[in-house]
Tab-separated table of C-alpha atoms in Angstrom:
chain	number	residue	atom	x	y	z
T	23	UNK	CA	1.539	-17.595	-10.682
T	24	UNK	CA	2.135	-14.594	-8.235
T	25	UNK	CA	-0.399	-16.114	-5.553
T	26	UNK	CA	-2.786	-13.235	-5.869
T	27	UNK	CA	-6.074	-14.463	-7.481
T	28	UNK	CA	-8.889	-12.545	-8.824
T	29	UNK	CA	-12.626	-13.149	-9.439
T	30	UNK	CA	-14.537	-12.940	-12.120
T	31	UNK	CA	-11.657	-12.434	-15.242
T	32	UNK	CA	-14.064	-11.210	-17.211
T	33	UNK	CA	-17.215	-8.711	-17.019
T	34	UNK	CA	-19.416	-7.381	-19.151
T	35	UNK	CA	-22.458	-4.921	-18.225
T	36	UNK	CA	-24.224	-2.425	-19.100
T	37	UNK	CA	-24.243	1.753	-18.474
T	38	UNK	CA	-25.200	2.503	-15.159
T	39	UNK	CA	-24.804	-0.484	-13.572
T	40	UNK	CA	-22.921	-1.325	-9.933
T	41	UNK	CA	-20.368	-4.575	-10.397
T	42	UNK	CA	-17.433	-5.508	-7.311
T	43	UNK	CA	-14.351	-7.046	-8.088
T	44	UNK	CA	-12.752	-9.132	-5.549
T	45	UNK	CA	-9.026	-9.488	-4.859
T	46	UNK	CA	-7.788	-12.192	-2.582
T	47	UNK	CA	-3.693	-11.338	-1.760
T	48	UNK	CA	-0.834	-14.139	-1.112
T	49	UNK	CA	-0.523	-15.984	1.812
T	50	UNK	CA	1.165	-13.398	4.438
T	51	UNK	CA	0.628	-10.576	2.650
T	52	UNK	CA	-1.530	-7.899	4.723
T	53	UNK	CA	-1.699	-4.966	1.630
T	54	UNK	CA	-3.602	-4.577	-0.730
T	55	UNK	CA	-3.237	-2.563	-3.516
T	56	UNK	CA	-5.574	-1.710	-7.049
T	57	UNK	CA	-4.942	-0.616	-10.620
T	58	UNK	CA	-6.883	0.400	-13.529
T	59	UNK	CA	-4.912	-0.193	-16.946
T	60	UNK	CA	-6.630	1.418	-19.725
T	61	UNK	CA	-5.493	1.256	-23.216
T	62	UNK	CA	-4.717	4.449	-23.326
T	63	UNK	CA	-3.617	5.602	-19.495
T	64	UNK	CA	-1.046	2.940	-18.462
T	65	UNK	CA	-1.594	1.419	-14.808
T	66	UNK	CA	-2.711	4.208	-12.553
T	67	UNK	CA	-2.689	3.410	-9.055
T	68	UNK	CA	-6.560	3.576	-7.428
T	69	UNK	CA	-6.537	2.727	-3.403
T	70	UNK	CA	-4.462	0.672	-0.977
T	71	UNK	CA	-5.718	-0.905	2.197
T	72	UNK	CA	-3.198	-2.217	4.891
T	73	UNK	CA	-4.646	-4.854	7.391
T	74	UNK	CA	-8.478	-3.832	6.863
T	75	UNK	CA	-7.590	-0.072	6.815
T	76	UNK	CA	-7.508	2.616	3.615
T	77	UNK	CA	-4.100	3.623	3.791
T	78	UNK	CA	-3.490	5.425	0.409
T	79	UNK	CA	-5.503	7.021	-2.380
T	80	UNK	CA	-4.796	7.455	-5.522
T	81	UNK	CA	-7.382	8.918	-8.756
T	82	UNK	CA	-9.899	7.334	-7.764
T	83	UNK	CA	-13.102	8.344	-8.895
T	84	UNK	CA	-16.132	9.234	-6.817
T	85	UNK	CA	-18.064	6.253	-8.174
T	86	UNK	CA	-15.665	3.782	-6.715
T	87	UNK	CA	-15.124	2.231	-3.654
T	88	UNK	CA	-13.116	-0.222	-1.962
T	89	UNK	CA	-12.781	-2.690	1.211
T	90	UNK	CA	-10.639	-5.286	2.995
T	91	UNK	CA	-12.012	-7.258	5.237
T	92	UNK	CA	-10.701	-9.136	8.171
T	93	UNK	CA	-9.575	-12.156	6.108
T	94	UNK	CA	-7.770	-9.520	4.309
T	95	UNK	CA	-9.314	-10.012	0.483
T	96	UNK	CA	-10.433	-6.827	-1.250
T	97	UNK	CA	-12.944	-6.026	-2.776
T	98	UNK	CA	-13.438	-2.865	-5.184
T	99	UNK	CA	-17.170	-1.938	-6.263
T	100	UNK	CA	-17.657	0.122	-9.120
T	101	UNK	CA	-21.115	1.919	-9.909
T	102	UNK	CA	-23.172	3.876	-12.443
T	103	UNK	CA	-20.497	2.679	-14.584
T	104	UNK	CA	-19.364	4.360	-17.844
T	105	UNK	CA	-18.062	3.480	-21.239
T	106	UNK	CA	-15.310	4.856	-20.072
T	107	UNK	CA	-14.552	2.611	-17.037
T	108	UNK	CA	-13.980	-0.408	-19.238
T	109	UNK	CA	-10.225	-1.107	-18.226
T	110	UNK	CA	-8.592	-4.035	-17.120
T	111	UNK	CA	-8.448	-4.001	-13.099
T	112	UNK	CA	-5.840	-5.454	-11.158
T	113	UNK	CA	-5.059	-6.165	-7.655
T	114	UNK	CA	-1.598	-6.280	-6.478
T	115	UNK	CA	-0.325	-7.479	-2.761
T	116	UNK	CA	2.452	-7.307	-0.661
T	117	UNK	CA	3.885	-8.166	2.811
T	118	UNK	CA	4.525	-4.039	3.891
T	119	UNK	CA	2.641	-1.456	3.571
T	120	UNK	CA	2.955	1.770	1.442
T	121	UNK	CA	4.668	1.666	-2.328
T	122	UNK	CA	8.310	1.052	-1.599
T	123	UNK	CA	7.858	-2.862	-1.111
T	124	UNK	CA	7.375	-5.622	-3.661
T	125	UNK	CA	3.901	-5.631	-5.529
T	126	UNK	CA	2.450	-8.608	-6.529
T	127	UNK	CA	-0.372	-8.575	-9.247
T	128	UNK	CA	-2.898	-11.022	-9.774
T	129	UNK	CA	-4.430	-11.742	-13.154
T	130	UNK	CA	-7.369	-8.764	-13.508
T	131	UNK	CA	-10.681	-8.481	-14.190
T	132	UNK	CA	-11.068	-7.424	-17.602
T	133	UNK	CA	-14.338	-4.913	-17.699
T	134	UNK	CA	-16.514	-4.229	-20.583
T	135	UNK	CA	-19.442	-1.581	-19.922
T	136	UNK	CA	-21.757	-1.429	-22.923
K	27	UNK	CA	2.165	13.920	-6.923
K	28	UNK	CA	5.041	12.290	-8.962
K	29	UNK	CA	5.543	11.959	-12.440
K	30	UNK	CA	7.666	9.622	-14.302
K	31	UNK	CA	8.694	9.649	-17.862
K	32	UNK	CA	9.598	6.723	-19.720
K	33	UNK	CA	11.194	6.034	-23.400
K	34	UNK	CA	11.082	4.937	-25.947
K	35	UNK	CA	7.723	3.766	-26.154
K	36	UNK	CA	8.530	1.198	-28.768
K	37	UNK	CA	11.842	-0.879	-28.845
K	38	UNK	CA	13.148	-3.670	-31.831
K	39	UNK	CA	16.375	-5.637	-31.171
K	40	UNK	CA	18.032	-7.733	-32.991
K	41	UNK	CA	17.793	-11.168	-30.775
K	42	UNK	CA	20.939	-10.791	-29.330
K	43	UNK	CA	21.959	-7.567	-28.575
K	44	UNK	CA	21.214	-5.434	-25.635
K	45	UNK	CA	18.117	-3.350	-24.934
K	46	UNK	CA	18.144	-0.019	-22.525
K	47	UNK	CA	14.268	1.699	-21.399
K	48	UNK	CA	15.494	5.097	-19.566
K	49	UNK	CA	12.687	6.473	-17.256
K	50	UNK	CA	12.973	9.528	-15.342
K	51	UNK	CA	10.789	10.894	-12.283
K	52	UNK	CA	9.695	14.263	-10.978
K	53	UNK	CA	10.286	14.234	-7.248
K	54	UNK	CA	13.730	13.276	-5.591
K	55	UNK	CA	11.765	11.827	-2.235
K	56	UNK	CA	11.095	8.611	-4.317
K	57	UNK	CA	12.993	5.825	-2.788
K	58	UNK	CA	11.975	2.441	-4.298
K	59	UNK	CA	11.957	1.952	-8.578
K	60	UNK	CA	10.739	-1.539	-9.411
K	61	UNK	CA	10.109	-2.543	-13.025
K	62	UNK	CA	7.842	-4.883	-14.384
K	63	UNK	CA	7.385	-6.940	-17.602
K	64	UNK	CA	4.290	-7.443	-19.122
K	65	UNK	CA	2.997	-10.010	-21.788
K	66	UNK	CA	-0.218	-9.754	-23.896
K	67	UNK	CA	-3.603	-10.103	-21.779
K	68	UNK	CA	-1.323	-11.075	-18.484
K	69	UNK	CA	-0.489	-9.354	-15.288
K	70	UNK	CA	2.323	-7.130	-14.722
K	71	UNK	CA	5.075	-9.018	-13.186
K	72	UNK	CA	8.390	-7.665	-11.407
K	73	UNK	CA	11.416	-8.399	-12.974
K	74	UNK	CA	14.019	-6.403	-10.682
K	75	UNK	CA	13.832	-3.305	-8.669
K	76	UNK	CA	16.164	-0.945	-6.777
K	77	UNK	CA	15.986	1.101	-3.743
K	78	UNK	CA	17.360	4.709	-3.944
K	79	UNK	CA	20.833	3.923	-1.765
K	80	UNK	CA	22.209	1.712	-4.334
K	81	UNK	CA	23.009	2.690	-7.896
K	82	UNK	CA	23.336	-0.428	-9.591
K	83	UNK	CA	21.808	-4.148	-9.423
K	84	UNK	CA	22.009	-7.129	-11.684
K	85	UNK	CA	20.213	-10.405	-12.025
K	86	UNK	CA	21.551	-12.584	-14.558
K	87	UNK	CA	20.589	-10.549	-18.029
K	88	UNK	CA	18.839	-8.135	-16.585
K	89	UNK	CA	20.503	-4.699	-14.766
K	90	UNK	CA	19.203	-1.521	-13.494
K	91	UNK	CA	20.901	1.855	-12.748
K	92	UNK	CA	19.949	4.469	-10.876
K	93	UNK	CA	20.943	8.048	-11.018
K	94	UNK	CA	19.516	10.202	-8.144
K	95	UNK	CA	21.394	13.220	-8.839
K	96	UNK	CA	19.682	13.546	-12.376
K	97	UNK	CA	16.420	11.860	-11.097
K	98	UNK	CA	16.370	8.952	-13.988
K	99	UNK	CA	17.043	4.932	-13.735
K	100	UNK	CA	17.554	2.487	-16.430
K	101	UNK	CA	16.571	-1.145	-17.541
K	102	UNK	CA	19.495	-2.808	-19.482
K	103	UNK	CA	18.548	-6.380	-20.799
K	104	UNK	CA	21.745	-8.107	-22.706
K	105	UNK	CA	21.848	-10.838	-24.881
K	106	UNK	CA	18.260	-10.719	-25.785
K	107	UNK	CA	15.999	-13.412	-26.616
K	108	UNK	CA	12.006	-13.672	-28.314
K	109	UNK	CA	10.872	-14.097	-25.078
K	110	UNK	CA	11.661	-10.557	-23.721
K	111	UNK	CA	9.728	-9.266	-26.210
K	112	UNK	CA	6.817	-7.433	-23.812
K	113	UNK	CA	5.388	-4.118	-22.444
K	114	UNK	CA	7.925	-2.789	-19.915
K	115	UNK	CA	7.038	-0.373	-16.905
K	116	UNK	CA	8.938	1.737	-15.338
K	117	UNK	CA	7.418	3.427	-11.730
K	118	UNK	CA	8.619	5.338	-8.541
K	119	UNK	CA	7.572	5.284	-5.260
K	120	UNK	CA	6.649	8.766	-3.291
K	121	UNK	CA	4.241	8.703	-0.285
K	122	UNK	CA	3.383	4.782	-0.210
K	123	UNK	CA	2.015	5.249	-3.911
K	124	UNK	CA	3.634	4.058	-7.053
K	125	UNK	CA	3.213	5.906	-10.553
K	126	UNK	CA	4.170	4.256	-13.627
K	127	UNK	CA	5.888	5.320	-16.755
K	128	UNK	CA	3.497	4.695	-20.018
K	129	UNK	CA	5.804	1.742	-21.006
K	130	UNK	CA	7.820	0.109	-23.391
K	131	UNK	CA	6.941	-2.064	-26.155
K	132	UNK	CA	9.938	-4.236	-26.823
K	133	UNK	CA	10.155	-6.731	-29.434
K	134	UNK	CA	13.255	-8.948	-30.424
K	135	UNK	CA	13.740	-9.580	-33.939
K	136	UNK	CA	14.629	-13.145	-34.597
């Protein structure tokens, strides 16, 4: 268990609709970081947020959006979803900001869209 | 951005013997290469990493080199068991971001 948790593990909705994921990092840990792993596409790096603030982008689409609020969890909203946005999304933490420190990844949200 | 290469996508071993994943990245400003092990349906999770000033570190069976000059570093697992068999990523750091390799599908054969 990496200490990161993630809510819910599993979605499934339909075209078009708006869902949020929420992230909640270790204890300490003041980044956040999130992934989408698609079966095809590997684990491509979507947004950071350091201590409330966006602090690096990554492809993310249009569609999605992301906060951390003061009690530092995350959460990433995704809307007028697609078949293509089912992917397994994951949150990952760590103490530091930016890429070069140790990620921790909590278990994902596994997304269907229908 | 960067861009990191990693092979071979698939990997049997004997239980055993040694396994080596090469990955290679684009841009020499990348300064931090972790890897990560991966079982089915679970979350990535960080088996060893290495910053760009050293070239080599070990922990216990698992090793990772690092050539900056030629812009690729290595996972070397020895003595392999059935429970390294799992997807392996590669990824570099460059500009607070990290981009991973496609990974590695390892499996030891009993």
């Amino acid at each position: 268990d990496s200490g990161v948790t993630q809510t819910p593990k599993h979605l499934i909705t339909a075209t078009g609709q708006r869902v949020t994921l929420r992230c909640s990092p270790r204890s300490g840990d003041l980044s956040v970081y999130w992934y989408q792993q698609s079966l095809d596409q590997g684990l491509q790096f979507l947004i950071q947020y350091y201590n409330g603030e966006e602090r690096a982008k990554g492809n993310i689409l249009e569609r999605f959006s992301a906060q951390q609020f003061p009690d530092l969890h995350s959460e990433l909203n995704l809307s007028s979803l697609e078949l293509g946005d089912s992917a397994l999304y994951f949150c990952a933490s760590s103490v530091n900001p930016g890429g070069a420190y140790e990620q921790y990844f909590g278990p994902g949200t596994r997304l269907t869209v229908t | 951005g960067e861009n990191v290469e990693q092979h071979p996508s698939t990997l049997s071993v004997q239980e055993g013997d040694s396994a080596v994943i090469k990955c290679t990245y684009s841009d020499s400003a990348s300064n931090y290469f972790p890897w990560y092990k991966q079982e089915l349906g679970k979350r990535p999770q960080l088996i060893i990493d290495i910053r760009s000033n050293v070239g080599e570190k070990k922990d216990q069976r698992i090793a990772v080199t690092l050539n900056k000059t030629a812009k690729h570093f290595s996972l070397h697992i020895t003595e392999t068991q059935p429970e390294d068999s799992a997807v392996y990523f590669c990824a570099a750091s460059l500009n607070e971001k990290l981009t991973f390799g496609t990974g590695t599908r390892l499996t030891i054969i009993p």
